[in-house]
Amino acid sequence: MKKTLFPLLIMVTSITTLYIISFFLPSVYKTKDSIVIHAKSDSVFSYLIDIKKWKDWSFWIHKNDPNVEFVYEGNPIGNGSIMRWKNTRSGAGKLQIIETWEPSFLKYNLQKEYGEQKTTGSFELKETGGNTSLIWTNEEFIGSDPFSKYTKFFLFYFEKSKFKQSLHDIKKEIEKN
């Protein structure tokens, strides 16, 4: 009996410990990065407010997957524009531009189909000498679910590299036009 009780005790203790540790993991993850784009701020801004172009650079969507289905609601440019997607690899989600100050600021909300996670992000544009510094801030609210907290904890640094790649993709798309 002692031989079966000891492994059970270790398992219960481990699960309890992991659960308690999850209370100390962050509920919000913030990423902020910037890049200089060789274009005027109005060109960068007009690219960003066109929600149909987000599928070309966004790391939330597997852009090379031909099975992604996109649905756009309302005007595809500016405040209130909505993009929904459904995909076997990245799931489903909704992106909405909620605030713009032309040509220097854009704010959005992102909701994925799973979990409590909600993301709010913004782009700030600062023009200097014909170049634009694009500052991207992204805040993801994980909620209190321990599994989601651990998942985000381990994926955060991987996603930071994808975040940076998305900035480079924006730069590449704008500078080629």
Short mmCIF file of N, CA and C in Angstrom, two decimals:
data_model
loop_
_atom_site.label_atom_id
_atom_site.label_comp_id
_atom_site.label_asym_id
_atom_site.label_seq_id
_atom_site.Cartn_x
_atom_site.Cartn_y
_atom_site.Cartn_z
N MET A 1 0.82 -1.20 0.00
CA MET A 1 0.00 0.00 0.00
C MET A 1 0.86 1.26 0.00
N LYS A 2 1.97 1.22 0.76
CA LYS A 2 2.85 2.38 0.82
C LYS A 2 3.48 2.67 -0.54
N LYS A 3 3.72 1.61 -1.33
CA LYS A 3 4.34 1.79 -2.64
C LYS A 3 3.41 2.52 -3.60
N THR A 4 2.12 2.35 -3.48
CA THR A 4 1.18 3.05 -4.36
C THR A 4 0.79 4.42 -3.81
N LEU A 5 0.87 4.57 -2.52
CA LEU A 5 0.50 5.85 -1.89
C LEU A 5 1.56 6.93 -2.13
N PHE A 6 2.83 6.55 -2.10
CA PHE A 6 3.91 7.52 -2.27
C PHE A 6 3.87 8.20 -3.64
N PRO A 7 3.77 7.46 -4.76
CA PRO A 7 3.68 8.14 -6.07
C PRO A 7 2.44 9.03 -6.18
N LEU A 8 1.35 8.59 -5.59
CA LEU A 8 0.13 9.39 -5.60
C LEU A 8 0.34 10.69 -4.83
N LEU A 9 1.00 10.60 -3.69
CA LEU A 9 1.28 11.79 -2.88
C LEU A 9 2.19 12.76 -3.64
N ILE A 10 3.19 12.24 -4.33
CA ILE A 10 4.09 13.09 -5.11
C ILE A 10 3.32 13.77 -6.24
N MET A 11 2.45 13.04 -6.90
CA MET A 11 1.67 13.61 -8.00
C MET A 11 0.74 14.72 -7.49
N VAL A 12 0.04 14.49 -6.40
CA VAL A 12 -0.87 15.49 -5.85
C VAL A 12 -0.08 16.72 -5.39
N THR A 13 1.05 16.51 -4.75
CA THR A 13 1.89 17.63 -4.30
C THR A 13 2.41 18.44 -5.49
N SER A 14 2.83 17.76 -6.54
CA SER A 14 3.33 18.45 -7.74
C SER A 14 2.24 19.29 -8.40
N ILE A 15 1.07 18.71 -8.56
CA ILE A 15 -0.04 19.44 -9.18
C ILE A 15 -0.43 20.64 -8.33
N THR A 16 -0.49 20.45 -7.02
CA THR A 16 -0.84 21.56 -6.11
C THR A 16 0.22 22.66 -6.19
N THR A 17 1.49 22.28 -6.22
CA THR A 17 2.57 23.26 -6.30
C THR A 17 2.50 24.05 -7.61
N LEU A 18 2.29 23.36 -8.72
CA LEU A 18 2.16 24.05 -10.01
C LEU A 18 0.97 25.00 -10.02
N TYR A 19 -0.12 24.58 -9.41
CA TYR A 19 -1.31 25.43 -9.34
C TYR A 19 -1.01 26.69 -8.52
N ILE A 20 -0.35 26.53 -7.40
CA ILE A 20 -0.02 27.69 -6.55
C ILE A 20 0.94 28.63 -7.28
N ILE A 21 1.94 28.07 -7.95
CA ILE A 21 2.89 28.90 -8.70
C ILE A 21 2.18 29.71 -9.79
N SER A 22 1.14 29.14 -10.37
CA SER A 22 0.42 29.85 -11.45
C SER A 22 -0.16 31.19 -10.98
N PHE A 23 -0.43 31.33 -9.69
CA PHE A 23 -0.93 32.60 -9.17
C PHE A 23 0.12 33.71 -9.28
N PHE A 24 1.39 33.32 -9.36
CA PHE A 24 2.47 34.29 -9.42
C PHE A 24 2.93 34.57 -10.86
N LEU A 25 2.39 33.83 -11.81
CA LEU A 25 2.71 34.10 -13.21
C LEU A 25 1.90 35.30 -13.68
N PRO A 26 2.44 36.08 -14.61
CA PRO A 26 1.73 37.28 -15.07
C PRO A 26 0.40 36.96 -15.75
N SER A 27 -0.54 37.86 -15.59
CA SER A 27 -1.83 37.77 -16.29
C SER A 27 -1.83 38.62 -17.55
N VAL A 28 -0.82 39.49 -17.67
CA VAL A 28 -0.69 40.38 -18.82
C VAL A 28 0.75 40.30 -19.33
N TYR A 29 0.89 40.13 -20.64
CA TYR A 29 2.20 40.13 -21.28
C TYR A 29 2.25 41.31 -22.24
N LYS A 30 3.28 42.12 -22.09
CA LYS A 30 3.41 43.31 -22.93
C LYS A 30 4.68 43.18 -23.78
N THR A 31 4.52 43.44 -25.06
CA THR A 31 5.64 43.44 -25.99
C THR A 31 5.68 44.80 -26.66
N LYS A 32 6.88 45.35 -26.76
CA LYS A 32 7.04 46.64 -27.43
C LYS A 32 8.32 46.59 -28.24
N ASP A 33 8.21 46.99 -29.49
CA ASP A 33 9.38 46.99 -30.37
C ASP A 33 9.19 48.08 -31.42
N SER A 34 10.27 48.41 -32.10
CA SER A 34 10.16 49.46 -33.12
C SER A 34 11.08 49.14 -34.30
N ILE A 35 10.80 49.84 -35.38
CA ILE A 35 11.60 49.70 -36.60
C ILE A 35 11.51 51.02 -37.36
N VAL A 36 12.57 51.34 -38.10
CA VAL A 36 12.56 52.54 -38.94
C VAL A 36 12.22 52.11 -40.37
N ILE A 37 11.22 52.78 -40.93
CA ILE A 37 10.77 52.49 -42.29
C ILE A 37 11.12 53.68 -43.16
N HIS A 38 11.71 53.41 -44.31
CA HIS A 38 12.12 54.47 -45.23
C HIS A 38 10.92 54.90 -46.08
N ALA A 39 10.01 55.59 -45.41
CA ALA A 39 8.80 56.12 -46.06
C ALA A 39 8.20 57.16 -45.13
N LYS A 40 7.41 58.04 -45.68
CA LYS A 40 6.74 59.07 -44.88
C LYS A 40 5.65 58.43 -44.03
N SER A 41 5.33 59.08 -42.91
CA SER A 41 4.36 58.52 -41.97
C SER A 41 2.97 58.34 -42.58
N ASP A 42 2.58 59.22 -43.51
CA ASP A 42 1.25 59.05 -44.11
C ASP A 42 1.17 57.78 -44.96
N SER A 43 2.29 57.38 -45.60
CA SER A 43 2.32 56.13 -46.37
C SER A 43 2.24 54.92 -45.44
N VAL A 44 2.98 54.98 -44.34
CA VAL A 44 2.96 53.88 -43.36
C VAL A 44 1.57 53.77 -42.75
N PHE A 45 1.01 54.91 -42.38
CA PHE A 45 -0.32 54.92 -41.75
C PHE A 45 -1.38 54.37 -42.70
N SER A 46 -1.35 54.80 -43.96
CA SER A 46 -2.37 54.33 -44.90
C SER A 46 -2.25 52.82 -45.14
N TYR A 47 -1.05 52.28 -45.02
CA TYR A 47 -0.88 50.82 -45.13
C TYR A 47 -1.49 50.12 -43.91
N LEU A 48 -1.22 50.66 -42.72
CA LEU A 48 -1.69 50.01 -41.49
C LEU A 48 -3.20 50.08 -41.29
N ILE A 49 -3.84 51.15 -41.74
CA ILE A 49 -5.29 51.25 -41.49
C ILE A 49 -6.12 50.42 -42.45
N ASP A 50 -5.48 49.84 -43.46
CA ASP A 50 -6.18 48.94 -44.39
C ASP A 50 -6.13 47.53 -43.81
N ILE A 51 -7.21 47.13 -43.15
CA ILE A 51 -7.23 45.86 -42.42
C ILE A 51 -7.03 44.65 -43.33
N LYS A 52 -7.34 44.79 -44.61
CA LYS A 52 -7.14 43.68 -45.55
C LYS A 52 -5.65 43.37 -45.77
N LYS A 53 -4.78 44.32 -45.45
CA LYS A 53 -3.34 44.11 -45.63
C LYS A 53 -2.70 43.41 -44.42
N TRP A 54 -3.40 43.35 -43.30
CA TRP A 54 -2.83 42.74 -42.11
C TRP A 54 -2.51 41.27 -42.31
N LYS A 55 -3.26 40.61 -43.16
CA LYS A 55 -3.01 39.18 -43.40
C LYS A 55 -1.66 38.95 -44.07
N ASP A 56 -1.09 39.98 -44.68
CA ASP A 56 0.20 39.85 -45.37
C ASP A 56 1.40 39.88 -44.43
N TRP A 57 1.22 40.35 -43.20
CA TRP A 57 2.36 40.47 -42.31
C TRP A 57 2.12 39.97 -40.88
N SER A 58 0.90 39.80 -40.47
CA SER A 58 0.58 39.51 -39.08
C SER A 58 1.00 38.10 -38.67
N PHE A 59 1.68 37.98 -37.54
CA PHE A 59 2.12 36.66 -37.07
C PHE A 59 0.98 35.85 -36.45
N TRP A 60 -0.18 36.45 -36.23
CA TRP A 60 -1.32 35.70 -35.68
C TRP A 60 -1.93 34.77 -36.71
N ILE A 61 -1.70 35.10 -37.96
CA ILE A 61 -2.34 34.37 -39.05
C ILE A 61 -1.24 33.68 -39.87
N HIS A 62 -1.42 32.41 -40.17
CA HIS A 62 -0.45 31.71 -41.01
C HIS A 62 -0.70 32.12 -42.46
N LYS A 63 0.03 33.15 -42.88
CA LYS A 63 -0.24 33.76 -44.19
C LYS A 63 0.05 32.84 -45.37
N ASN A 64 0.85 31.81 -45.16
CA ASN A 64 1.16 30.91 -46.26
C ASN A 64 0.21 29.72 -46.34
N ASP A 65 -0.80 29.71 -45.50
CA ASP A 65 -1.77 28.61 -45.50
C ASP A 65 -2.93 28.97 -46.42
N PRO A 66 -3.13 28.23 -47.50
CA PRO A 66 -4.21 28.55 -48.44
C PRO A 66 -5.60 28.28 -47.88
N ASN A 67 -5.67 27.63 -46.72
CA ASN A 67 -6.98 27.29 -46.14
C ASN A 67 -7.53 28.35 -45.21
N VAL A 68 -6.84 29.47 -45.07
CA VAL A 68 -7.34 30.54 -44.20
C VAL A 68 -8.53 31.21 -44.89
N GLU A 69 -9.61 31.33 -44.14
CA GLU A 69 -10.81 32.02 -44.65
C GLU A 69 -10.91 33.37 -43.96
N PHE A 70 -11.02 34.44 -44.75
CA PHE A 70 -11.13 35.79 -44.21
C PHE A 70 -12.52 36.34 -44.49
N VAL A 71 -13.07 37.03 -43.50
CA VAL A 71 -14.33 37.74 -43.66
C VAL A 71 -14.10 39.15 -43.13
N TYR A 72 -14.51 40.14 -43.91
CA TYR A 72 -14.35 41.54 -43.52
C TYR A 72 -15.72 42.14 -43.27
N GLU A 73 -15.80 42.94 -42.21
CA GLU A 73 -17.06 43.59 -41.87
C GLU A 73 -16.87 45.09 -41.88
N GLY A 74 -17.85 45.79 -42.40
CA GLY A 74 -17.78 47.24 -42.44
C GLY A 74 -16.76 47.73 -43.44
N ASN A 75 -16.41 48.98 -43.30
CA ASN A 75 -15.39 49.59 -44.15
C ASN A 75 -14.04 48.94 -43.82
N PRO A 76 -13.28 48.44 -44.78
CA PRO A 76 -12.02 47.77 -44.48
C PRO A 76 -10.89 48.73 -44.10
N ILE A 77 -11.18 50.02 -44.09
CA ILE A 77 -10.14 51.01 -43.78
C ILE A 77 -10.58 51.88 -42.61
N GLY A 78 -9.75 51.91 -41.57
CA GLY A 78 -9.96 52.83 -40.46
C GLY A 78 -10.77 52.29 -39.31
N ASN A 79 -11.25 53.22 -38.47
CA ASN A 79 -11.99 52.88 -37.26
C ASN A 79 -13.16 51.96 -37.55
N GLY A 80 -13.31 50.95 -36.70
CA GLY A 80 -14.44 50.05 -36.81
C GLY A 80 -14.28 48.92 -37.80
N SER A 81 -13.22 48.95 -38.60
CA SER A 81 -13.05 47.86 -39.57
C SER A 81 -12.71 46.57 -38.83
N ILE A 82 -13.28 45.47 -39.33
CA ILE A 82 -13.15 44.18 -38.66
C ILE A 82 -12.69 43.13 -39.67
N MET A 83 -11.75 42.31 -39.22
CA MET A 83 -11.33 41.14 -39.99
C MET A 83 -11.50 39.92 -39.10
N ARG A 84 -12.20 38.93 -39.62
CA ARG A 84 -12.32 37.64 -38.94
C ARG A 84 -11.60 36.61 -39.80
N TRP A 85 -10.99 35.62 -39.14
CA TRP A 85 -10.36 34.55 -39.89
C TRP A 85 -10.64 33.21 -39.23
N LYS A 86 -10.57 32.19 -40.04
CA LYS A 86 -10.73 30.82 -39.56
C LYS A 86 -9.69 29.98 -40.29
N ASN A 87 -9.03 29.12 -39.53
CA ASN A 87 -7.90 28.38 -40.06
C ASN A 87 -7.68 27.14 -39.22
N THR A 88 -7.29 26.05 -39.84
CA THR A 88 -7.03 24.83 -39.07
C THR A 88 -5.75 24.94 -38.25
N ARG A 89 -4.79 25.76 -38.67
CA ARG A 89 -3.52 25.88 -37.94
C ARG A 89 -3.57 26.92 -36.82
N SER A 90 -4.11 28.08 -37.11
CA SER A 90 -4.09 29.15 -36.10
C SER A 90 -5.46 29.41 -35.49
N GLY A 91 -6.43 28.58 -35.79
CA GLY A 91 -7.76 28.75 -35.20
C GLY A 91 -8.51 29.90 -35.83
N ALA A 92 -9.40 30.45 -35.04
CA ALA A 92 -10.22 31.56 -35.51
C ALA A 92 -9.97 32.77 -34.63
N GLY A 93 -10.24 33.94 -35.18
CA GLY A 93 -10.06 35.14 -34.41
C GLY A 93 -10.74 36.33 -35.05
N LYS A 94 -10.72 37.42 -34.30
CA LYS A 94 -11.33 38.67 -34.76
C LYS A 94 -10.39 39.81 -34.42
N LEU A 95 -10.14 40.65 -35.40
CA LEU A 95 -9.30 41.83 -35.24
C LEU A 95 -10.13 43.04 -35.59
N GLN A 96 -10.09 44.07 -34.74
CA GLN A 96 -10.85 45.29 -35.00
C GLN A 96 -9.99 46.51 -34.71
N ILE A 97 -9.95 47.42 -35.67
CA ILE A 97 -9.29 48.71 -35.45
C ILE A 97 -10.28 49.58 -34.68
N ILE A 98 -9.86 50.06 -33.51
CA ILE A 98 -10.80 50.78 -32.63
C ILE A 98 -10.51 52.27 -32.50
N GLU A 99 -9.31 52.70 -32.90
CA GLU A 99 -8.99 54.12 -32.74
C GLU A 99 -7.86 54.50 -33.69
N THR A 100 -7.99 55.64 -34.35
CA THR A 100 -6.92 56.13 -35.21
C THR A 100 -6.79 57.64 -35.06
N TRP A 101 -5.55 58.11 -35.11
CA TRP A 101 -5.25 59.53 -35.18
C TRP A 101 -4.29 59.69 -36.36
N GLU A 102 -4.83 60.10 -37.46
CA GLU A 102 -4.04 60.17 -38.69
C GLU A 102 -3.02 61.28 -38.60
N PRO A 103 -1.79 61.10 -39.00
CA PRO A 103 -1.11 59.89 -39.44
C PRO A 103 -0.16 59.34 -38.38
N SER A 104 -0.55 59.38 -37.10
CA SER A 104 0.45 59.04 -36.08
C SER A 104 0.07 57.92 -35.11
N PHE A 105 -1.15 57.41 -35.13
CA PHE A 105 -1.52 56.43 -34.10
C PHE A 105 -2.66 55.54 -34.58
N LEU A 106 -2.57 54.26 -34.22
CA LEU A 106 -3.62 53.29 -34.52
C LEU A 106 -3.71 52.32 -33.34
N LYS A 107 -4.93 52.01 -32.92
CA LYS A 107 -5.14 51.07 -31.82
C LYS A 107 -6.10 49.98 -32.28
N TYR A 108 -5.87 48.75 -31.82
CA TYR A 108 -6.70 47.62 -32.23
C TYR A 108 -6.98 46.68 -31.06
N ASN A 109 -8.02 45.88 -31.23
CA ASN A 109 -8.33 44.78 -30.32
C ASN A 109 -8.26 43.49 -31.12
N LEU A 110 -7.78 42.45 -30.47
CA LEU A 110 -7.69 41.13 -31.09
C LEU A 110 -8.27 40.11 -30.12
N GLN A 111 -9.13 39.26 -30.62
CA GLN A 111 -9.73 38.21 -29.79
C GLN A 111 -9.59 36.89 -30.54
N LYS A 112 -8.90 35.94 -29.92
CA LYS A 112 -8.82 34.61 -30.51
C LYS A 112 -9.96 33.77 -29.96
N GLU A 113 -10.28 32.69 -30.65
CA GLU A 113 -11.46 31.90 -30.31
C GLU A 113 -11.33 31.14 -29.01
N TYR A 114 -10.14 30.88 -28.56
CA TYR A 114 -9.96 30.04 -27.38
C TYR A 114 -9.57 30.87 -26.16
N GLY A 115 -9.98 30.41 -25.01
CA GLY A 115 -9.56 31.01 -23.75
C GLY A 115 -10.10 32.41 -23.51
N GLU A 116 -9.58 32.99 -22.44
CA GLU A 116 -9.99 34.33 -22.03
C GLU A 116 -9.11 35.40 -22.67
N GLN A 117 -8.13 35.00 -23.47
CA GLN A 117 -7.14 35.94 -23.96
C GLN A 117 -7.72 37.02 -24.85
N LYS A 118 -7.37 38.24 -24.50
CA LYS A 118 -7.72 39.40 -25.31
C LYS A 118 -6.45 40.22 -25.48
N THR A 119 -6.31 40.77 -26.66
CA THR A 119 -5.12 41.55 -26.95
C THR A 119 -5.53 42.95 -27.37
N THR A 120 -4.82 43.93 -26.83
CA THR A 120 -4.97 45.31 -27.26
C THR A 120 -3.59 45.76 -27.70
N GLY A 121 -3.54 46.41 -28.83
CA GLY A 121 -2.25 46.86 -29.33
C GLY A 121 -2.35 48.21 -29.99
N SER A 122 -1.19 48.78 -30.25
CA SER A 122 -1.17 50.08 -30.92
C SER A 122 0.09 50.23 -31.75
N PHE A 123 -0.03 51.09 -32.74
CA PHE A 123 1.10 51.52 -33.55
C PHE A 123 1.23 53.02 -33.38
N GLU A 124 2.43 53.46 -33.05
CA GLU A 124 2.72 54.88 -32.96
C GLU A 124 3.74 55.20 -34.05
N LEU A 125 3.48 56.24 -34.81
CA LEU A 125 4.35 56.60 -35.93
C LEU A 125 4.97 57.96 -35.66
N LYS A 126 6.30 58.04 -35.82
CA LYS A 126 7.02 59.30 -35.65
C LYS A 126 7.91 59.51 -36.87
N GLU A 127 7.61 60.58 -37.61
CA GLU A 127 8.37 60.86 -38.83
C GLU A 127 9.54 61.78 -38.53
N THR A 128 10.71 61.40 -39.08
CA THR A 128 11.91 62.21 -38.96
C THR A 128 12.66 62.17 -40.28
N GLY A 129 12.74 63.31 -40.95
CA GLY A 129 13.52 63.40 -42.18
C GLY A 129 13.09 62.44 -43.28
N GLY A 130 11.81 62.23 -43.45
CA GLY A 130 11.32 61.35 -44.51
C GLY A 130 11.25 59.88 -44.14
N ASN A 131 11.79 59.52 -42.98
CA ASN A 131 11.70 58.15 -42.46
C ASN A 131 10.69 58.12 -41.33
N THR A 132 10.13 56.96 -41.08
CA THR A 132 9.13 56.82 -40.01
C THR A 132 9.57 55.76 -39.02
N SER A 133 9.59 56.15 -37.77
CA SER A 133 9.82 55.19 -36.70
C SER A 133 8.45 54.61 -36.32
N LEU A 134 8.31 53.30 -36.47
CA LEU A 134 7.06 52.62 -36.16
C LEU A 134 7.25 51.87 -34.84
N ILE A 135 6.48 52.26 -33.83
CA ILE A 135 6.56 51.65 -32.51
C ILE A 135 5.30 50.83 -32.30
N TRP A 136 5.49 49.54 -32.10
CA TRP A 136 4.37 48.61 -31.94
C TRP A 136 4.33 48.12 -30.50
N THR A 137 3.20 48.33 -29.85
CA THR A 137 2.98 47.85 -28.49
C THR A 137 1.83 46.86 -28.52
N ASN A 138 2.00 45.76 -27.82
CA ASN A 138 0.99 44.71 -27.81
C ASN A 138 0.83 44.21 -26.37
N GLU A 139 -0.39 44.26 -25.85
CA GLU A 139 -0.67 43.75 -24.50
C GLU A 139 -1.68 42.63 -24.59
N GLU A 140 -1.28 41.47 -24.09
CA GLU A 140 -2.17 40.31 -24.12
C GLU A 140 -2.61 40.00 -22.69
N PHE A 141 -3.92 39.99 -22.50
CA PHE A 141 -4.51 39.71 -21.20
C PHE A 141 -4.86 38.23 -21.16
N ILE A 142 -4.16 37.48 -20.32
CA ILE A 142 -4.28 36.03 -20.29
C ILE A 142 -5.46 35.56 -19.44
N GLY A 143 -5.75 36.28 -18.38
CA GLY A 143 -6.79 35.83 -17.47
C GLY A 143 -6.20 35.01 -16.34
N SER A 144 -7.02 34.28 -15.63
CA SER A 144 -6.57 33.57 -14.43
C SER A 144 -6.40 32.07 -14.62
N ASP A 145 -6.70 31.57 -15.80
CA ASP A 145 -6.59 30.13 -16.07
C ASP A 145 -5.13 29.68 -15.96
N PRO A 146 -4.81 28.76 -15.04
CA PRO A 146 -3.42 28.33 -14.87
C PRO A 146 -2.80 27.74 -16.15
N PHE A 147 -3.56 26.96 -16.89
CA PHE A 147 -3.02 26.36 -18.11
C PHE A 147 -2.63 27.45 -19.12
N SER A 148 -3.49 28.45 -19.30
CA SER A 148 -3.19 29.56 -20.22
C SER A 148 -1.96 30.34 -19.76
N LYS A 149 -1.84 30.53 -18.45
CA LYS A 149 -0.69 31.26 -17.92
C LYS A 149 0.61 30.52 -18.20
N TYR A 150 0.63 29.21 -17.97
CA TYR A 150 1.84 28.43 -18.25
C TYR A 150 2.14 28.38 -19.75
N THR A 151 1.11 28.21 -20.56
CA THR A 151 1.31 28.17 -22.00
C THR A 151 1.94 29.47 -22.49
N LYS A 152 1.39 30.60 -22.06
CA LYS A 152 1.92 31.90 -22.48
C LYS A 152 3.33 32.11 -21.95
N PHE A 153 3.58 31.68 -20.72
CA PHE A 153 4.90 31.82 -20.12
C PHE A 153 5.96 31.16 -20.99
N PHE A 154 5.67 29.96 -21.49
CA PHE A 154 6.65 29.24 -22.29
C PHE A 154 6.69 29.69 -23.75
N LEU A 155 5.60 30.26 -24.26
CA LEU A 155 5.56 30.70 -25.66
C LEU A 155 5.97 32.16 -25.85
N PHE A 156 6.06 32.92 -24.76
CA PHE A 156 6.28 34.36 -24.85
C PHE A 156 7.52 34.73 -25.68
N TYR A 157 8.64 34.09 -25.42
CA TYR A 157 9.88 34.46 -26.12
C TYR A 157 9.86 34.02 -27.58
N PHE A 158 9.19 32.91 -27.86
CA PHE A 158 9.00 32.49 -29.24
C PHE A 158 8.15 33.52 -29.98
N GLU A 159 7.08 33.99 -29.35
CA GLU A 159 6.20 34.97 -29.97
C GLU A 159 6.88 36.32 -30.16
N LYS A 160 7.82 36.66 -29.26
CA LYS A 160 8.55 37.92 -29.42
C LYS A 160 9.33 37.94 -30.73
N SER A 161 9.91 36.80 -31.11
CA SER A 161 10.65 36.75 -32.37
C SER A 161 9.69 36.86 -33.56
N LYS A 162 8.50 36.28 -33.44
CA LYS A 162 7.48 36.40 -34.49
C LYS A 162 6.99 37.85 -34.59
N PHE A 163 6.88 38.51 -33.46
CA PHE A 163 6.49 39.91 -33.38
C PHE A 163 7.49 40.76 -34.18
N LYS A 164 8.76 40.53 -33.91
CA LYS A 164 9.82 41.28 -34.60
C LYS A 164 9.78 40.98 -36.10
N GLN A 165 9.55 39.73 -36.47
CA GLN A 165 9.47 39.38 -37.89
C GLN A 165 8.30 40.10 -38.57
N SER A 166 7.18 40.24 -37.85
CA SER A 166 6.04 40.97 -38.41
C SER A 166 6.40 42.43 -38.69
N LEU A 167 7.17 43.04 -37.79
CA LEU A 167 7.63 44.42 -38.03
C LEU A 167 8.48 44.49 -39.30
N HIS A 168 9.38 43.53 -39.47
CA HIS A 168 10.21 43.51 -40.68
C HIS A 168 9.36 43.28 -41.93
N ASP A 169 8.31 42.46 -41.80
CA ASP A 169 7.41 42.23 -42.95
C ASP A 169 6.65 43.51 -43.32
N ILE A 170 6.23 44.28 -42.30
CA ILE A 170 5.57 45.57 -42.57
C ILE A 170 6.53 46.47 -43.33
N LYS A 171 7.75 46.58 -42.82
CA LYS A 171 8.77 47.42 -43.46
C LYS A 171 8.99 47.00 -44.92
N LYS A 172 9.14 45.71 -45.14
CA LYS A 172 9.38 45.19 -46.49
C LYS A 172 8.21 45.52 -47.43
N GLU A 173 6.99 45.32 -46.95
CA GLU A 173 5.80 45.58 -47.78
C GLU A 173 5.69 47.06 -48.14
N ILE A 174 5.94 47.94 -47.17
CA ILE A 174 5.80 49.38 -47.42
C ILE A 174 6.93 49.88 -48.32
N GLU A 175 8.15 49.44 -48.07
CA GLU A 175 9.29 49.96 -48.84
C GLU A 175 9.32 49.44 -50.27
N LYS A 176 8.66 48.32 -50.55
CA LYS A 176 8.66 47.84 -51.94
C LYS A 176 7.68 48.62 -52.81
N ASN A 177 6.75 49.34 -52.18
CA ASN A 177 5.76 50.12 -52.94
C ASN A 177 6.22 51.51 -53.13
#
